[in-house]
Tab-separated table of C-alpha atoms and ligand atoms in Angstrom:
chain	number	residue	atom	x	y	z
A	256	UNK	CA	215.497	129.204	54.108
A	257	UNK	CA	217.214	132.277	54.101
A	258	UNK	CA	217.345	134.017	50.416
A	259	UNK	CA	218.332	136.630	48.388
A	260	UNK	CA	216.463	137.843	45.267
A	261	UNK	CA	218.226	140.025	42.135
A	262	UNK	CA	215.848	140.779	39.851
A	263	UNK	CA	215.191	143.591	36.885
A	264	UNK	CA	211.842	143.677	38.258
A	265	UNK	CA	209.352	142.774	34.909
A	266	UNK	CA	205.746	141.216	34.638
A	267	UNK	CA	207.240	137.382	35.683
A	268	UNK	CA	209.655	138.698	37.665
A	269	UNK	CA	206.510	140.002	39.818
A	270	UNK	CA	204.723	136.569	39.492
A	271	UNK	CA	208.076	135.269	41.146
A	272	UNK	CA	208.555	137.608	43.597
A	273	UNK	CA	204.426	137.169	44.721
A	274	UNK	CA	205.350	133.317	44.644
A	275	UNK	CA	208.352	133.315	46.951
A	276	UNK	CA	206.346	136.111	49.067
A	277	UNK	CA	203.912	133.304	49.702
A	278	UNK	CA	205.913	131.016	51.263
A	279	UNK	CA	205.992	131.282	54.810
A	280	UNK	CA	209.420	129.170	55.443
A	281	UNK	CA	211.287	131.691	53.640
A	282	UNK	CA	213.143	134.547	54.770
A	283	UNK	CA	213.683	137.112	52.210
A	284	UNK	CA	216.970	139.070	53.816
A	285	UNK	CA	217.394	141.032	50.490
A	286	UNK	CA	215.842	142.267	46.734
A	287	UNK	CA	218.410	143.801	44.572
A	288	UNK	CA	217.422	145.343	41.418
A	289	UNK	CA	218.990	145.953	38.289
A	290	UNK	CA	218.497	147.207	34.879
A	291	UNK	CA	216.859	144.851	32.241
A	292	UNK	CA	212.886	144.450	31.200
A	293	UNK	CA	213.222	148.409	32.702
A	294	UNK	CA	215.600	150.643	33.361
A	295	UNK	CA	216.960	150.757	37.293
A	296	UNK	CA	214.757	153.112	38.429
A	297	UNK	CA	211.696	151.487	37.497
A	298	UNK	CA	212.519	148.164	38.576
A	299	UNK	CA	213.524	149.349	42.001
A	300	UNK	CA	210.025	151.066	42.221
A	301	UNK	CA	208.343	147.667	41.227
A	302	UNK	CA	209.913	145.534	43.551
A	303	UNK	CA	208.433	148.147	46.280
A	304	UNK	CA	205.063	147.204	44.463
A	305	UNK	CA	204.904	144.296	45.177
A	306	UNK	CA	206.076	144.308	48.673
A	307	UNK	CA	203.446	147.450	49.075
A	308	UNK	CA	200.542	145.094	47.400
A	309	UNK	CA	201.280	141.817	49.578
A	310	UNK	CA	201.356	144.063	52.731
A	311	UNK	CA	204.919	142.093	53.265
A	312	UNK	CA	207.286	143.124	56.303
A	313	UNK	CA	210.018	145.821	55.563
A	314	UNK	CA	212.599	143.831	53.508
A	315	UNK	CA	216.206	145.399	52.381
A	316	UNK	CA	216.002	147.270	48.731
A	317	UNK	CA	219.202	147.840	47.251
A	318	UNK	CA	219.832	148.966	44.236
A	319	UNK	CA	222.256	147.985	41.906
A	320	UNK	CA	223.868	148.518	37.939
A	321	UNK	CA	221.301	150.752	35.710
A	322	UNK	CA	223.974	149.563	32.766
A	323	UNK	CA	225.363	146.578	31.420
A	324	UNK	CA	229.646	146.385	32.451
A	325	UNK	CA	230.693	147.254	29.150
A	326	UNK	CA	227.646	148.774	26.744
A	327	UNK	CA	226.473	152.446	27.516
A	328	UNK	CA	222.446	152.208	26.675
A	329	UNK	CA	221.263	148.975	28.314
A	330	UNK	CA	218.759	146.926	26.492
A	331	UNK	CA	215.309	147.147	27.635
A	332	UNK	CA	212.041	144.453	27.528
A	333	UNK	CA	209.424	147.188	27.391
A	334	UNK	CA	207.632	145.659	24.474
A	335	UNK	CA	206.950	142.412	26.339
A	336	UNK	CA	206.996	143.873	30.130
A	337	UNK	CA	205.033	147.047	29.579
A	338	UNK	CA	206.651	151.136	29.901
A	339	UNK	CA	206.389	150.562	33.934
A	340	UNK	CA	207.613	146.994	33.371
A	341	UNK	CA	204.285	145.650	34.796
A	342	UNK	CA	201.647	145.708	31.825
A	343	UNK	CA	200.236	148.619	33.401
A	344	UNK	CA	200.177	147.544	36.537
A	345	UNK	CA	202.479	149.920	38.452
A	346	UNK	CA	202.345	152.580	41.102
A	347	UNK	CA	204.404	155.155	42.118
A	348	UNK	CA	202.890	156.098	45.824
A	349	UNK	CA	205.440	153.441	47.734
A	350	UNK	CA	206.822	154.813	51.288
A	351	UNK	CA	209.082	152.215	51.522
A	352	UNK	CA	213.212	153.375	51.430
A	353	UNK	CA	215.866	151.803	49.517
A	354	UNK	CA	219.258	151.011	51.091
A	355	UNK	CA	222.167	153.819	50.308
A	356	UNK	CA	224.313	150.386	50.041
A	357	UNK	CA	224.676	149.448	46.805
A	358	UNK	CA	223.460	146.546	45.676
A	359	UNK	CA	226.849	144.154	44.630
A	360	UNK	CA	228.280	145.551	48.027
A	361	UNK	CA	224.893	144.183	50.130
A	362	UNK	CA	225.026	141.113	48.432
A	363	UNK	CA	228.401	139.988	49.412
A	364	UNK	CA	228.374	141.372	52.529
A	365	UNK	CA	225.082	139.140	53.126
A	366	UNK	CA	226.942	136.133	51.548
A	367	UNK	CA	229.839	136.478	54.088
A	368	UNK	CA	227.644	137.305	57.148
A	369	UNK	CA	225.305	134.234	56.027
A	370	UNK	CA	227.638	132.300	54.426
A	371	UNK	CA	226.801	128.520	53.650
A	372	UNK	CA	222.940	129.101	54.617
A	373	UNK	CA	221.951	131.530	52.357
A	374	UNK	CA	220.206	130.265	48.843
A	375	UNK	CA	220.542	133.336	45.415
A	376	UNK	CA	218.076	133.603	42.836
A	377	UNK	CA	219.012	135.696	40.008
A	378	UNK	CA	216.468	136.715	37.915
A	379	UNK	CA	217.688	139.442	35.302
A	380	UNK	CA	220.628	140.091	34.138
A	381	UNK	CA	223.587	138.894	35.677
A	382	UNK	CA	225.933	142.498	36.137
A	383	UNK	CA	225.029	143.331	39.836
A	384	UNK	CA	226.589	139.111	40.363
A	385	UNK	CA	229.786	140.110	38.195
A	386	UNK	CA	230.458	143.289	40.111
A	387	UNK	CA	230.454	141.623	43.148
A	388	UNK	CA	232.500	138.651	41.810
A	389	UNK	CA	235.148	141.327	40.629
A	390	UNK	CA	234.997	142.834	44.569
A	391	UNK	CA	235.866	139.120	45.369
A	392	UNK	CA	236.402	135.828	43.425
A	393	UNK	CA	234.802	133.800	46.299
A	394	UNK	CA	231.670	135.630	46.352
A	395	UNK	CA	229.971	132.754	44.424
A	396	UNK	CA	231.476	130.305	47.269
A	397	UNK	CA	229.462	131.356	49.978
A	398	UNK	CA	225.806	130.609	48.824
A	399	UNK	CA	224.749	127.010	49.896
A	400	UNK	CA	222.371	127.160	46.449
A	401	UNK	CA	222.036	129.605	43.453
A	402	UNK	CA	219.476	129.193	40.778
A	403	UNK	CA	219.296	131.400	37.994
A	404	UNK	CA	216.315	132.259	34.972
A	405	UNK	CA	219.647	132.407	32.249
A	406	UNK	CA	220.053	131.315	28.983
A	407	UNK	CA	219.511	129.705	26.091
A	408	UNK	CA	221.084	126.176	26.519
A	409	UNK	CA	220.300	124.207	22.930
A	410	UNK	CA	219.913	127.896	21.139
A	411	UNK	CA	216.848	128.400	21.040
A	412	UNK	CA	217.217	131.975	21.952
A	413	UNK	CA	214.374	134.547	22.993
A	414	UNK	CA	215.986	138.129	22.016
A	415	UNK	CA	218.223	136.560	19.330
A	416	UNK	CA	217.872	133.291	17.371
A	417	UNK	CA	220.728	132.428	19.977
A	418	UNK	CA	220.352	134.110	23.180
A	419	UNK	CA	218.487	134.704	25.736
A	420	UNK	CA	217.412	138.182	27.103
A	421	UNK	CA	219.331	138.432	31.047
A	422	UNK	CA	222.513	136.900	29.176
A	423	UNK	CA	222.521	138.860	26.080
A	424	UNK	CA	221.379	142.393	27.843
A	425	UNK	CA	225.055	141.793	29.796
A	426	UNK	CA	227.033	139.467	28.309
A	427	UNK	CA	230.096	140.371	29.666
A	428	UNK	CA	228.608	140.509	33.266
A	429	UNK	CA	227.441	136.313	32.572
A	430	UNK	CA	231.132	135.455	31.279
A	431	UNK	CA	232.153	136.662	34.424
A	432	UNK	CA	229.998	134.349	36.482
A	433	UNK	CA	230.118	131.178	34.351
A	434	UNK	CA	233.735	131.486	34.500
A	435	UNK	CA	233.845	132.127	38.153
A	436	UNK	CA	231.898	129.093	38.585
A	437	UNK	CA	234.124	127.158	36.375
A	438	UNK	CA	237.435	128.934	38.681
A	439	UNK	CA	235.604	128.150	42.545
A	440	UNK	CA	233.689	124.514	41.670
A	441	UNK	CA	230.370	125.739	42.163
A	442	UNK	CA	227.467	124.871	40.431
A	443	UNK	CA	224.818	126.664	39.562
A	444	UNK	CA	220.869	125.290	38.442
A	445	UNK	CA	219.481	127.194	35.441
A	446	UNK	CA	215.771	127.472	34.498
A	447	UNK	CA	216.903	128.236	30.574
A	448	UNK	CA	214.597	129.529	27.916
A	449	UNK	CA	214.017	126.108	26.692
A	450	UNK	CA	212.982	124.465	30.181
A	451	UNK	CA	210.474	127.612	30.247
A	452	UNK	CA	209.537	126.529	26.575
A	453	UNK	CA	209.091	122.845	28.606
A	454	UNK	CA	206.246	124.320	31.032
A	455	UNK	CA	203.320	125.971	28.990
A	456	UNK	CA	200.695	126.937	30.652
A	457	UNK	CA	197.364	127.490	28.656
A	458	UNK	CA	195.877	131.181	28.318
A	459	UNK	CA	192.402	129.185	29.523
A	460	UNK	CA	194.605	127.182	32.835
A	461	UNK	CA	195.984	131.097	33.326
A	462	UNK	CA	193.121	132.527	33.262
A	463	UNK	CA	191.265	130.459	36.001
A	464	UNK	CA	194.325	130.799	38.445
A	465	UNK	CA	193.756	134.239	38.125
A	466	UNK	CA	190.433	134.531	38.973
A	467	UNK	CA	189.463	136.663	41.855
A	468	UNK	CA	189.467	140.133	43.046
A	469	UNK	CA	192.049	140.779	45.820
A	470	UNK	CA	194.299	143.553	44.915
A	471	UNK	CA	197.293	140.509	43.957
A	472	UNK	CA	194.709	139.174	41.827
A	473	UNK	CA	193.483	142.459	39.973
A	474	UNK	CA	197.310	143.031	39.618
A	475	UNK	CA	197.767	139.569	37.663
A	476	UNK	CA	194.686	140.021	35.423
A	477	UNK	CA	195.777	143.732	34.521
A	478	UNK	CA	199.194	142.369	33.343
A	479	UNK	CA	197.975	139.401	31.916
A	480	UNK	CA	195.648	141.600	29.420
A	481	UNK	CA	198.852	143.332	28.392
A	482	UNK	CA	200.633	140.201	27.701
A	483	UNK	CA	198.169	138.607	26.155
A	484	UNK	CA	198.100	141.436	23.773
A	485	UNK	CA	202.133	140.906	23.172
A	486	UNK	CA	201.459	137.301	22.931
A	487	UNK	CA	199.229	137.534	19.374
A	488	UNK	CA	201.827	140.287	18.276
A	489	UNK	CA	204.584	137.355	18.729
A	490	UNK	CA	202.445	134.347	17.862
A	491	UNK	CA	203.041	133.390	20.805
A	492	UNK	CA	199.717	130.332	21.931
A	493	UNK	CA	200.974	129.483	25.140
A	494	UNK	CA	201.764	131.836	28.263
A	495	UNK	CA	205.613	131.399	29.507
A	496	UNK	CA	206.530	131.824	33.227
A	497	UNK	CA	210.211	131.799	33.022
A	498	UNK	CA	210.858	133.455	36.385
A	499	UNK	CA	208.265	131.962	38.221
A	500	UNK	CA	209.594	128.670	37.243
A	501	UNK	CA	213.091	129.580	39.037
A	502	UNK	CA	211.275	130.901	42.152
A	503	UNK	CA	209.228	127.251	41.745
A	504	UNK	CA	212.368	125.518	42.217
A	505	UNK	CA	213.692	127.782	44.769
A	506	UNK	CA	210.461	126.752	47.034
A	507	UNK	CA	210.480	123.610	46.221
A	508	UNK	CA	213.600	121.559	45.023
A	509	UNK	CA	211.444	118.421	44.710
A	510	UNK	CA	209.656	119.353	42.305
A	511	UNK	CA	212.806	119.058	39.840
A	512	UNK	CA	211.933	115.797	37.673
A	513	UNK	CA	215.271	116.052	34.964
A	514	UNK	CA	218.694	117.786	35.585
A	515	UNK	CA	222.071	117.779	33.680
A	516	UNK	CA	224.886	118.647	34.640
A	517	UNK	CA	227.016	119.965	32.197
A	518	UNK	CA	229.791	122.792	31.485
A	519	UNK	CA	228.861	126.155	30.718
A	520	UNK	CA	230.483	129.114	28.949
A	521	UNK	CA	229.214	132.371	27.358
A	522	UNK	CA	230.109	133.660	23.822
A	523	UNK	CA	231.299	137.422	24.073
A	524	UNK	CA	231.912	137.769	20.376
A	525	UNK	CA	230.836	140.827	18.429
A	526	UNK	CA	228.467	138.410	16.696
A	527	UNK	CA	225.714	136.486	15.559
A	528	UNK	CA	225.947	134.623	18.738
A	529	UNK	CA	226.864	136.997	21.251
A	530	UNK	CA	225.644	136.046	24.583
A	531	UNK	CA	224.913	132.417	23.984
A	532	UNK	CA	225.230	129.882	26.738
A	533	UNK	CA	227.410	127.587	24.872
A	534	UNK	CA	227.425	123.905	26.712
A	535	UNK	CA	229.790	121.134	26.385
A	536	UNK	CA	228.295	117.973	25.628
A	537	UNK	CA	231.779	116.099	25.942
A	538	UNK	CA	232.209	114.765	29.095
A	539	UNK	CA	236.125	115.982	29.660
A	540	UNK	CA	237.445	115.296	32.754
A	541	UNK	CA	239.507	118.935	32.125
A	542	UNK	CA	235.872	120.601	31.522
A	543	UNK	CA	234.162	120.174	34.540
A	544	UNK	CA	230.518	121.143	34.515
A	545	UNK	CA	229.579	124.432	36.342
A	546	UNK	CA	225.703	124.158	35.491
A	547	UNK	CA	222.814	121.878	36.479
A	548	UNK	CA	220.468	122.650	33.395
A	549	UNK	CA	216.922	122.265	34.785
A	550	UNK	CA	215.079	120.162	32.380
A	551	UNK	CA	211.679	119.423	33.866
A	552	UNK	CA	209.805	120.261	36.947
A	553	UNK	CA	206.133	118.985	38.444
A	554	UNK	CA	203.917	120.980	36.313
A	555	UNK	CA	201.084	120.372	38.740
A	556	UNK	CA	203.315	121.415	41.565
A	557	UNK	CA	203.934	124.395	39.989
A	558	UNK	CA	200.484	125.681	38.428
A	559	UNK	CA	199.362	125.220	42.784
A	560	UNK	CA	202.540	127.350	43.830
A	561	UNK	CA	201.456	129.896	40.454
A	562	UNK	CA	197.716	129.472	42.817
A	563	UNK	CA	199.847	130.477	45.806
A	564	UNK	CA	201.284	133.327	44.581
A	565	UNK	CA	198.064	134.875	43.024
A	566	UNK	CA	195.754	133.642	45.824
A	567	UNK	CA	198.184	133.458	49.077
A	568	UNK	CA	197.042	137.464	49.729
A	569	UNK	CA	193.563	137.184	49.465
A	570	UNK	CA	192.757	138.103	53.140
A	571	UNK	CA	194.416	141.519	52.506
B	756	BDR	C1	213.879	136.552	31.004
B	756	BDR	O1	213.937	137.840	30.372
B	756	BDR	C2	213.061	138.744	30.999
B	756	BDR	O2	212.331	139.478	30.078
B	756	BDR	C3	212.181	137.928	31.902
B	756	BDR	O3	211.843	138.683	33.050
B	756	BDR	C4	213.019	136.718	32.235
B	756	BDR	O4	213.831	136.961	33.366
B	756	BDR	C5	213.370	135.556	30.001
B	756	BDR	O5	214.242	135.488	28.915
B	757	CA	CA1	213.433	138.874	34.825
């Protein structure tokens, strides 16, 4: 499977890029970053880190939006991802070069090139997708499959009581693509907030998948002793692996146990409910659905791909 991965580059983000690392089927032809958990910058230099730390070929950076399409000062995730968006976690010492491309251009000049065999996993916000949607409407039309960590779909919102964080950093930017999915027929399958909310994992089940002392695996215990910290600050009992999830179902699509497939659109109000994923429950033949909302996955499937990820570099 050929894929490309956008991501704003935070503490799960790394857990998802280490999982689809792991999988030797895949080729990675591309890692965009943008800004989100941290600002451009940093999440360009922690997608090298994890390349660096899995020893993993030379694979494409580009770099894409440090701000949301329409807001000057984009909202950040520090107090949940750490100042270096890794709990701690990053370095700064990485050789590797990123692409003078930028990232919205790369992406649909892959999608062309590759065009019907290349899969998209978005896992920030969605403004590096929007720009290149604006470039061209059928940018969305080439992938064969795009899944995307996005939204809060029965508003039970993360960074407001209805939104979730990579919609409501950008909300314009995910109006843009629902719409554009809505406009070209394609569909997209979302890991939401609430399927994350679906697949606890315990701190104790964490903890032992963790266990080890490879550099991957010194990596995941440093960051989870900074989330775990964040975690009592937000009463929060369980750990939550939104991204990883999406990279879960980007390895394997049988692991999907519920789906629904139902119509999309995001709220761009100056409100209480800006950047909520608002989804039509009437089935109207003149609303089409643009959005296969993930529901449940294999949780033992995906605690051994979590094993993968952590455990797949060991040899290093
Ligand atoms: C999403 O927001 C970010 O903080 C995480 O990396 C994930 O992509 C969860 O709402
Ligand atoms: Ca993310």
């Amino acid at each position: 499977m050929k894929l490309i991965v956008d991501t704003d580059a935070g503490i799960d983000d790394a857990i998802a890029l280490l999982m689809l690392l792991a999988q030797p089927d895949l080729q990675l032809l591309a890692i965009s970053s943008v800004a989100g958990n941290v600002s451009l910058l940093q999440a360009t230099q922690n997608i090298k880190t994890i390349l660096d730390i899995t020893n993993a070929p030379a694979t494409p950076i580009y770099q894409g939006c440090a701000r949301p399409l329409l807001r000057y000062a984009a909202l950040d995730a520090m107090d949940i991802h750490g100042d270096d968006g890794l709990g701690g976690a990053g370095r700064t010492d990485s050789p590797r070069p990123v692409e003078a491309e930028p990232a919205s251009l790369a992406l649909l000049r892959l999608a062309r090139q590759y065009t019907g065999r290349l899969t998209l996993l978005t896992l920030g916000p969605l403004t590096n997708i929007a720009v290149a949607i604006r470039l061209d409407p059928t940018f969305l039309t080439h992938f064969d499959r795009i899944v995307m960590m996005a939204g809060a779909v029965d508003v039970r919102g993360n960074t407001s009581a209805a939104a979730e964080f990579n919609i409501v950093v950008d909300p314009e930017a995910a109006h843009i693509v629902f719409d554009a999915c809505h406009r070209t027929g394609v569909m997209v399958q979302l890991i939401s907030w609430e399927a994350t909310l679906a697949h606890p994992l315990t701190p104790e089940t964490w903890a032992e998948i963790i266990e080890g002392d490879s550099p991957v695996a010194r990596m995941a215990q440093t960051m989870t002793v900074f989330l775990n910290e964040r975690r009592a600050e937000y009463n929060e009992p369980h750990i939550l692996w939104p991204d990883p999830l999406a990279a879960a179902i980007v390895c394997r699509p049988e692991i999907i146990l519920s789906q629904e497939a139902r119509s999309i659109k995001v709220e761009i109000g100056h409100t209480l409910t800006r950047g909520q994923t608002l989804v039509d429950y009437r089935r109207r033949p003149d609303k089409p659905p643009n959005t296969q909302i993930i529901r449940e996955v294999d949780g033992q499937q995906f605690c051994d791909l979590l094993k993968m990820a952590v455990h797949n570099f060991d040899g290093f």
